[in-house]
PDB file of C-alpha atoms in Angstrom:
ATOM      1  CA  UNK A 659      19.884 -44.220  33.877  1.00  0.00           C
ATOM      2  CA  UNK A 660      16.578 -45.991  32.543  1.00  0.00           C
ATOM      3  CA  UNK A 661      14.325 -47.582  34.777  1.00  0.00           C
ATOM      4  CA  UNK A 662      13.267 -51.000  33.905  1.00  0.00           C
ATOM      5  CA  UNK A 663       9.975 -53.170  35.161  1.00  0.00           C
ATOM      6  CA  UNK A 664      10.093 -56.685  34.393  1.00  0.00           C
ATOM      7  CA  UNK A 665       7.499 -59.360  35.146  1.00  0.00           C
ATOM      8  CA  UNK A 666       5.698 -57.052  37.318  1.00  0.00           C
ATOM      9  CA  UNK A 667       2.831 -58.796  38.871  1.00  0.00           C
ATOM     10  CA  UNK A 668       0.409 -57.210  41.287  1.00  0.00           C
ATOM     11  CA  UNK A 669      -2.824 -59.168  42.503  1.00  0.00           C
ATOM     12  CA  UNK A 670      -4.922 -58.091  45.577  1.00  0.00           C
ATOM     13  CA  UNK A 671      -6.249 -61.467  46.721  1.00  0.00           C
ATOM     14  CA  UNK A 672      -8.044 -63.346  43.482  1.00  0.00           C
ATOM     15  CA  UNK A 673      -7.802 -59.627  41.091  1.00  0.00           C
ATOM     16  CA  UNK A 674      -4.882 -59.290  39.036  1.00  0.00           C
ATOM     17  CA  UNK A 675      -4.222 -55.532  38.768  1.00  0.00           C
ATOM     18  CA  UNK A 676      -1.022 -55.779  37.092  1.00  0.00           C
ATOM     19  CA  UNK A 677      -0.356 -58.789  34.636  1.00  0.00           C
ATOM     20  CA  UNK A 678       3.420 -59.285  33.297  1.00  0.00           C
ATOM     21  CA  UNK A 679       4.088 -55.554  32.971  1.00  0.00           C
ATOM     22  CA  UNK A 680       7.651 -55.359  31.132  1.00  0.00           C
ATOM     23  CA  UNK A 681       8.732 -51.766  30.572  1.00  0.00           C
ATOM     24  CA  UNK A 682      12.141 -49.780  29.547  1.00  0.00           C
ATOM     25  CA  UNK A 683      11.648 -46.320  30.714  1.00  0.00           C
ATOM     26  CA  UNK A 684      14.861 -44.136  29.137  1.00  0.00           C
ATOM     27  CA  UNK A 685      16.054 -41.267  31.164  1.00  0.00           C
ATOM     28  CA  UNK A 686      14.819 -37.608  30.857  1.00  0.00           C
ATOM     29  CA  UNK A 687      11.686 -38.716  29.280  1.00  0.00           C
ATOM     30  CA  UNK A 688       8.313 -36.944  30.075  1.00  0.00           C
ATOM     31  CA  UNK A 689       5.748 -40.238  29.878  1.00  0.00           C
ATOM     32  CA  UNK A 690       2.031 -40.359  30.413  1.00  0.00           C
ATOM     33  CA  UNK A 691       0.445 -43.828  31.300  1.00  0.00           C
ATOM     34  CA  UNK A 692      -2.822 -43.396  29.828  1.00  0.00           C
ATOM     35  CA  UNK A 693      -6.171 -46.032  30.847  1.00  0.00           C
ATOM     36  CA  UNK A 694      -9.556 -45.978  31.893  1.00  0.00           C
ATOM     37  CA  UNK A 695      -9.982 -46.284  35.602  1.00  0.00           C
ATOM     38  CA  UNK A 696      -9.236 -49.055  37.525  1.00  0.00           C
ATOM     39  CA  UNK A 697      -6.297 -49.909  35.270  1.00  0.00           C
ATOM     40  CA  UNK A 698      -3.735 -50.159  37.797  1.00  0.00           C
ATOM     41  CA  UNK A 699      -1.766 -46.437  36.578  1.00  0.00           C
ATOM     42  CA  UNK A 700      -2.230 -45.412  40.388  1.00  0.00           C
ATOM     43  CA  UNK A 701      -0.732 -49.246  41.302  1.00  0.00           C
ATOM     44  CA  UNK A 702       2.199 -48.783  39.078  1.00  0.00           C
ATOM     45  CA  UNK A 703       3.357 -45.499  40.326  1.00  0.00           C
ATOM     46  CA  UNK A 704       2.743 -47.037  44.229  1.00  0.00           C
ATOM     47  CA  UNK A 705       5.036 -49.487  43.406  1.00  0.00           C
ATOM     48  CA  UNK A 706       7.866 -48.185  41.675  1.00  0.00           C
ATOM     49  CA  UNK A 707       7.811 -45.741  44.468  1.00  0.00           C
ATOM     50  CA  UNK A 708       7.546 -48.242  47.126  1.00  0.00           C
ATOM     51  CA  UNK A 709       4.871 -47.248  48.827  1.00  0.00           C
ATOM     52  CA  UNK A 710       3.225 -50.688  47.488  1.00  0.00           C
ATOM     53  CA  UNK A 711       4.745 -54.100  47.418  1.00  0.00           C
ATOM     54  CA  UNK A 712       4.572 -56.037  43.763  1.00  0.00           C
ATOM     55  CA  UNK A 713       3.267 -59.598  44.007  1.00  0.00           C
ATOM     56  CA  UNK A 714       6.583 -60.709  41.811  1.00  0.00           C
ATOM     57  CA  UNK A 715       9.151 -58.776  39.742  1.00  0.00           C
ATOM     58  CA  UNK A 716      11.827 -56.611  39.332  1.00  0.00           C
ATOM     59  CA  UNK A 717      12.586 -53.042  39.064  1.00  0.00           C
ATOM     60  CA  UNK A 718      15.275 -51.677  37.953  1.00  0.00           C
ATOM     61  CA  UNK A 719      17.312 -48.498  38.241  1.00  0.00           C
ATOM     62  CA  UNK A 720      20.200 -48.858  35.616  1.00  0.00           C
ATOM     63  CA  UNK A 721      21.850 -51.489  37.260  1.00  0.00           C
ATOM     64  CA  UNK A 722      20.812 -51.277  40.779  1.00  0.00           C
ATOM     65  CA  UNK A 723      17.932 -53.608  41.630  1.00  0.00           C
ATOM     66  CA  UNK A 724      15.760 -51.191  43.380  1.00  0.00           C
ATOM     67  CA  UNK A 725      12.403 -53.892  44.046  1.00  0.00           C
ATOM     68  CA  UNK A 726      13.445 -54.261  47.744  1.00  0.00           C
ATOM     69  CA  UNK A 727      14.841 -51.171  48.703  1.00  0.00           C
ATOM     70  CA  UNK A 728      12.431 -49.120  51.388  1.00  0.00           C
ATOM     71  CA  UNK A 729      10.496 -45.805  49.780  1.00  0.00           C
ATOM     72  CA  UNK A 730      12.894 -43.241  51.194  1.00  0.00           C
ATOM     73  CA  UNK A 731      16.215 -44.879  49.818  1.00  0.00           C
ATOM     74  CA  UNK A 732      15.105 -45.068  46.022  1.00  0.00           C
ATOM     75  CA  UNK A 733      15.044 -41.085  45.719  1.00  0.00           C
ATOM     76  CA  UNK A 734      11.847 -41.590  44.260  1.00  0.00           C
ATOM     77  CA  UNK A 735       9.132 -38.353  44.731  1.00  0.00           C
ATOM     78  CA  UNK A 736       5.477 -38.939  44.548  1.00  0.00           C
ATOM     79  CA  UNK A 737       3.108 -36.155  43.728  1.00  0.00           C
ATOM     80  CA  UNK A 738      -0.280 -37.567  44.906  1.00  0.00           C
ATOM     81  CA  UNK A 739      -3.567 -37.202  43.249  1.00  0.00           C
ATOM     82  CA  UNK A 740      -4.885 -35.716  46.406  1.00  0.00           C
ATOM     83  CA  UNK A 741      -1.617 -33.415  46.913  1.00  0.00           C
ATOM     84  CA  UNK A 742      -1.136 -34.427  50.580  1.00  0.00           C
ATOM     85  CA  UNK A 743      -0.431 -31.218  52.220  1.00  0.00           C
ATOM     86  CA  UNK A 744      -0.014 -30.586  55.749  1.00  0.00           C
ATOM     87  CA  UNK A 745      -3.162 -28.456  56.668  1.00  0.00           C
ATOM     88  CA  UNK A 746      -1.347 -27.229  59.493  1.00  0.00           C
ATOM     89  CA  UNK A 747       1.814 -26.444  57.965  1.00  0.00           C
ATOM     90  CA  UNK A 748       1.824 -22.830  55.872  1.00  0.00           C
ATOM     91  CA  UNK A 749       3.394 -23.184  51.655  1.00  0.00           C
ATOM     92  CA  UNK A 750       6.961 -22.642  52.941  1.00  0.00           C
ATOM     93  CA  UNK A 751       6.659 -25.641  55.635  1.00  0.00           C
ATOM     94  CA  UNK A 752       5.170 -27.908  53.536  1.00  0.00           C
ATOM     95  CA  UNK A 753       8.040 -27.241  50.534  1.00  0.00           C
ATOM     96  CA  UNK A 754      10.641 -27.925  53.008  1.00  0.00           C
ATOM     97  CA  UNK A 755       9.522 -30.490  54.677  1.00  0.00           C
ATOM     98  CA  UNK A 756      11.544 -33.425  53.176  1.00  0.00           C
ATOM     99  CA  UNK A 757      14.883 -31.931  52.643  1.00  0.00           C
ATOM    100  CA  UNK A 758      14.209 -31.212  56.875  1.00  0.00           C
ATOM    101  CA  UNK A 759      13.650 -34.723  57.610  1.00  0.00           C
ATOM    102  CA  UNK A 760      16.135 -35.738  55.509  1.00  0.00           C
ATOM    103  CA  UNK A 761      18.645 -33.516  57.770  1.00  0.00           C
ATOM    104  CA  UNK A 762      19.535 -31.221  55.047  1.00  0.00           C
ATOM    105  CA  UNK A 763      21.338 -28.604  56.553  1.00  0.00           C
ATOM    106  CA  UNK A 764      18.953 -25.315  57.428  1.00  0.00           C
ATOM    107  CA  UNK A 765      21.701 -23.035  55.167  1.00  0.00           C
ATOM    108  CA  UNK A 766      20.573 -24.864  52.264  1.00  0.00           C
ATOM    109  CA  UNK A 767      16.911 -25.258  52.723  1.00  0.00           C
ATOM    110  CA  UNK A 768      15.938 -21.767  52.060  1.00  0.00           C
ATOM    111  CA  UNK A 769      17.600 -20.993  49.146  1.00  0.00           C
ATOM    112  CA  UNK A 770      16.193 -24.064  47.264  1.00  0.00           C
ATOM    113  CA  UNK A 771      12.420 -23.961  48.784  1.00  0.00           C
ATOM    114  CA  UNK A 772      12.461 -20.173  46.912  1.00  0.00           C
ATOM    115  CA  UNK A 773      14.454 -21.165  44.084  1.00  0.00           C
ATOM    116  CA  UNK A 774      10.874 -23.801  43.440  1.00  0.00           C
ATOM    117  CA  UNK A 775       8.566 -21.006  44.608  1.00  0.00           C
ATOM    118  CA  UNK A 776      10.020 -19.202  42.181  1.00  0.00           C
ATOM    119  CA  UNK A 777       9.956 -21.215  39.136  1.00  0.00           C
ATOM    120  CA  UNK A 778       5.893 -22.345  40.220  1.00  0.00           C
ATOM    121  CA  UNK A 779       5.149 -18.649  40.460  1.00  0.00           C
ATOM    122  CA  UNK A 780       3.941 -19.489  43.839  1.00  0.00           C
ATOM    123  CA  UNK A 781       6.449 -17.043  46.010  1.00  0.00           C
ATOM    124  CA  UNK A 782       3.639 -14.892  47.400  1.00  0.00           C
ATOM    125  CA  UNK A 783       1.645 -17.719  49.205  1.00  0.00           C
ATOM    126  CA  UNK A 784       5.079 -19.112  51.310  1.00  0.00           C
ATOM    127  CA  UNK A 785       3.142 -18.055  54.622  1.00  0.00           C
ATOM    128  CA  UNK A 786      -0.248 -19.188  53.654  1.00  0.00           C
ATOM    129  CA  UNK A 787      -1.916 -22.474  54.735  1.00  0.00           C
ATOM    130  CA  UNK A 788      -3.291 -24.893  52.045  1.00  0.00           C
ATOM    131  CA  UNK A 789      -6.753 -24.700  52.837  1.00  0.00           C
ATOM    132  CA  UNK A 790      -6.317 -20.851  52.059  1.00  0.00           C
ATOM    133  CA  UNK A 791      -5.244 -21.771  48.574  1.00  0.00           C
ATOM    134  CA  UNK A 792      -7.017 -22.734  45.305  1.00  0.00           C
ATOM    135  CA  UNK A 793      -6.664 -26.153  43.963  1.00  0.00           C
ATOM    136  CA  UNK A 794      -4.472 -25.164  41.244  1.00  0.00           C
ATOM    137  CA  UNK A 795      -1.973 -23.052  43.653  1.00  0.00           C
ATOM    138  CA  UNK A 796      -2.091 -26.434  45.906  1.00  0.00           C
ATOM    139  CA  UNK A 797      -1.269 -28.565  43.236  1.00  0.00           C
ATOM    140  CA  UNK A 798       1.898 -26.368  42.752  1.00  0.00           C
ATOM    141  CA  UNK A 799       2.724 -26.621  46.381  1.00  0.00           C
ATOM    142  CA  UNK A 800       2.950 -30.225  46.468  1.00  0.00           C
ATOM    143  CA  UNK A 801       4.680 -30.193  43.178  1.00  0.00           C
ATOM    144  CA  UNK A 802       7.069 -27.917  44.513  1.00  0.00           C
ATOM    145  CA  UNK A 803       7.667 -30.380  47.429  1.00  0.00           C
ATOM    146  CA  UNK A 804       8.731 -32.606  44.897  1.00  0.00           C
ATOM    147  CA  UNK A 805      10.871 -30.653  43.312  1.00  0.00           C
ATOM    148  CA  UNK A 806      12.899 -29.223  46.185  1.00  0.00           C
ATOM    149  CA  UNK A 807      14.343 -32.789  46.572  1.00  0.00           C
ATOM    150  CA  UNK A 808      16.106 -32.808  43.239  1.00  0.00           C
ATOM    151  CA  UNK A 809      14.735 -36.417  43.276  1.00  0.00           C
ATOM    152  CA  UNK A 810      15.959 -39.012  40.442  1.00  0.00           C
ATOM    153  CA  UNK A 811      12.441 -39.242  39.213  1.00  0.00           C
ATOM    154  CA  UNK A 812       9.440 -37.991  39.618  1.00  0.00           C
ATOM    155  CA  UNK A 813       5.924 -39.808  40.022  1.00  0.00           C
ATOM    156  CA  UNK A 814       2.720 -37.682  39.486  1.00  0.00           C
ATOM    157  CA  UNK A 815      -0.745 -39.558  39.842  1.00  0.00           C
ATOM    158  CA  UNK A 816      -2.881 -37.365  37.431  1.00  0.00           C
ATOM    159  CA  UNK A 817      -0.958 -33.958  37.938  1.00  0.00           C
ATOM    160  CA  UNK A 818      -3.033 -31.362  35.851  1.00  0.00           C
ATOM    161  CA  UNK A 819      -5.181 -31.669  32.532  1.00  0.00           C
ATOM    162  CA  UNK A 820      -3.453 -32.276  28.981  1.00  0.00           C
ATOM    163  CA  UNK A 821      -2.979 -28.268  28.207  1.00  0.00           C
ATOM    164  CA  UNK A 822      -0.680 -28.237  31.373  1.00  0.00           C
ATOM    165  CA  UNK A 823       1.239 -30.894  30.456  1.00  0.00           C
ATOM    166  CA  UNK A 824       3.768 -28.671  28.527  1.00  0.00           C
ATOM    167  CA  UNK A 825       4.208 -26.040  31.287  1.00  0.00           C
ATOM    168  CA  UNK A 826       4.291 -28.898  34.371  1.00  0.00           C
ATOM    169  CA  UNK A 827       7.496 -30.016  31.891  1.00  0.00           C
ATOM    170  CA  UNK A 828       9.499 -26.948  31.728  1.00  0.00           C
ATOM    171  CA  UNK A 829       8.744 -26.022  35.173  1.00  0.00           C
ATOM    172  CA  UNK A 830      10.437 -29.195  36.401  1.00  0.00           C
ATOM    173  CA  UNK A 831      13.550 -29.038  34.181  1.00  0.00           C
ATOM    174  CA  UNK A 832      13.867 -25.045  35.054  1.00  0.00           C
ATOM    175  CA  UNK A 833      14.825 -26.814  38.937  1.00  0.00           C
ATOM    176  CA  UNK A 834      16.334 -30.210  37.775  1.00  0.00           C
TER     177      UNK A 834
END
């Protein structure tokens, strides 16, 4: 199902970050929003996660108006620009961390987090803390936490350089 934005409006107090923004997104489509900085990219992927609340508009999933629903009902994942890891969590703990608090059952959590460990090349570190981890092996960690969901989308606020962009690709459709 495509995801449409229409009249998507997002001011904070006099600024207009986001004028009018109309956009059909098809399904199983790799898309880069490209801008200088200060744009509103970072906005745009805050809101159609809903972790941000659009001045006026609509999203849409398909059918299914998904502008009001709260971030953890639009099966939305978010990798952030500043990965977000839990510094006192080791790789393994920080994979599994939303399928846990989403009360998937323990039998099942396992087998996907090294199912994605194994795909990012990244099964080695599982018992190793992020700060003991380079920035690239991070990154992978949090994408990884993404992944593990089996989300509907995926949001990723500048996830690597352009010469990744093929590889960050086929590692995601090797798990979805």
């Amino acid at each position: 199902m495509s995801i449409r934005l229409e009249h998507l409006r997002k001011s904070f107090g006099p600024v207009d970050v986001l004028k009018d923004i109309h956009l059909q997104l098809p399904e199983r489509q790799f898309i880069t929003l490209v801008g200088p900085s200060g744009c509103g990219k970072t906005t745009l992927l805050r809101i159609l996660a809903g972790l941000e609340t659009a001045s006026s508009g609509e999203i849409w999933h398909g059918e299914q108006r998904i502008s009001d629903l709260a971030p953890g009902k639009r099966d939305i994942a978010m990798v952030f620009q500043n990965y977000a890891l839990y510094p006192h969590m080791n790789v393994r703990d920080n994979i599994a961390y939303g399928l846990k608090v989403r009360g998937t059952p323990r039998a099942q959590i396992e087998p996907r987090v090294l199912e994605v460990a194994r795909v990012l090349e990244i099964e080695h570190l599982l018992e190793r803390k992020p700060k003991a981890l380079s920035g690239g092996q991070r990154q992978r960690v949090a994408l990884g936490r993404a992944m593990v969901r089996k989300p509907w989308l995926f949001l990723m606020d500048e996830p690597r350089s352009e010469e990744h962009t093929s590889e960050l690709q086929s590692r995601l459709h090797l798990v979805c």
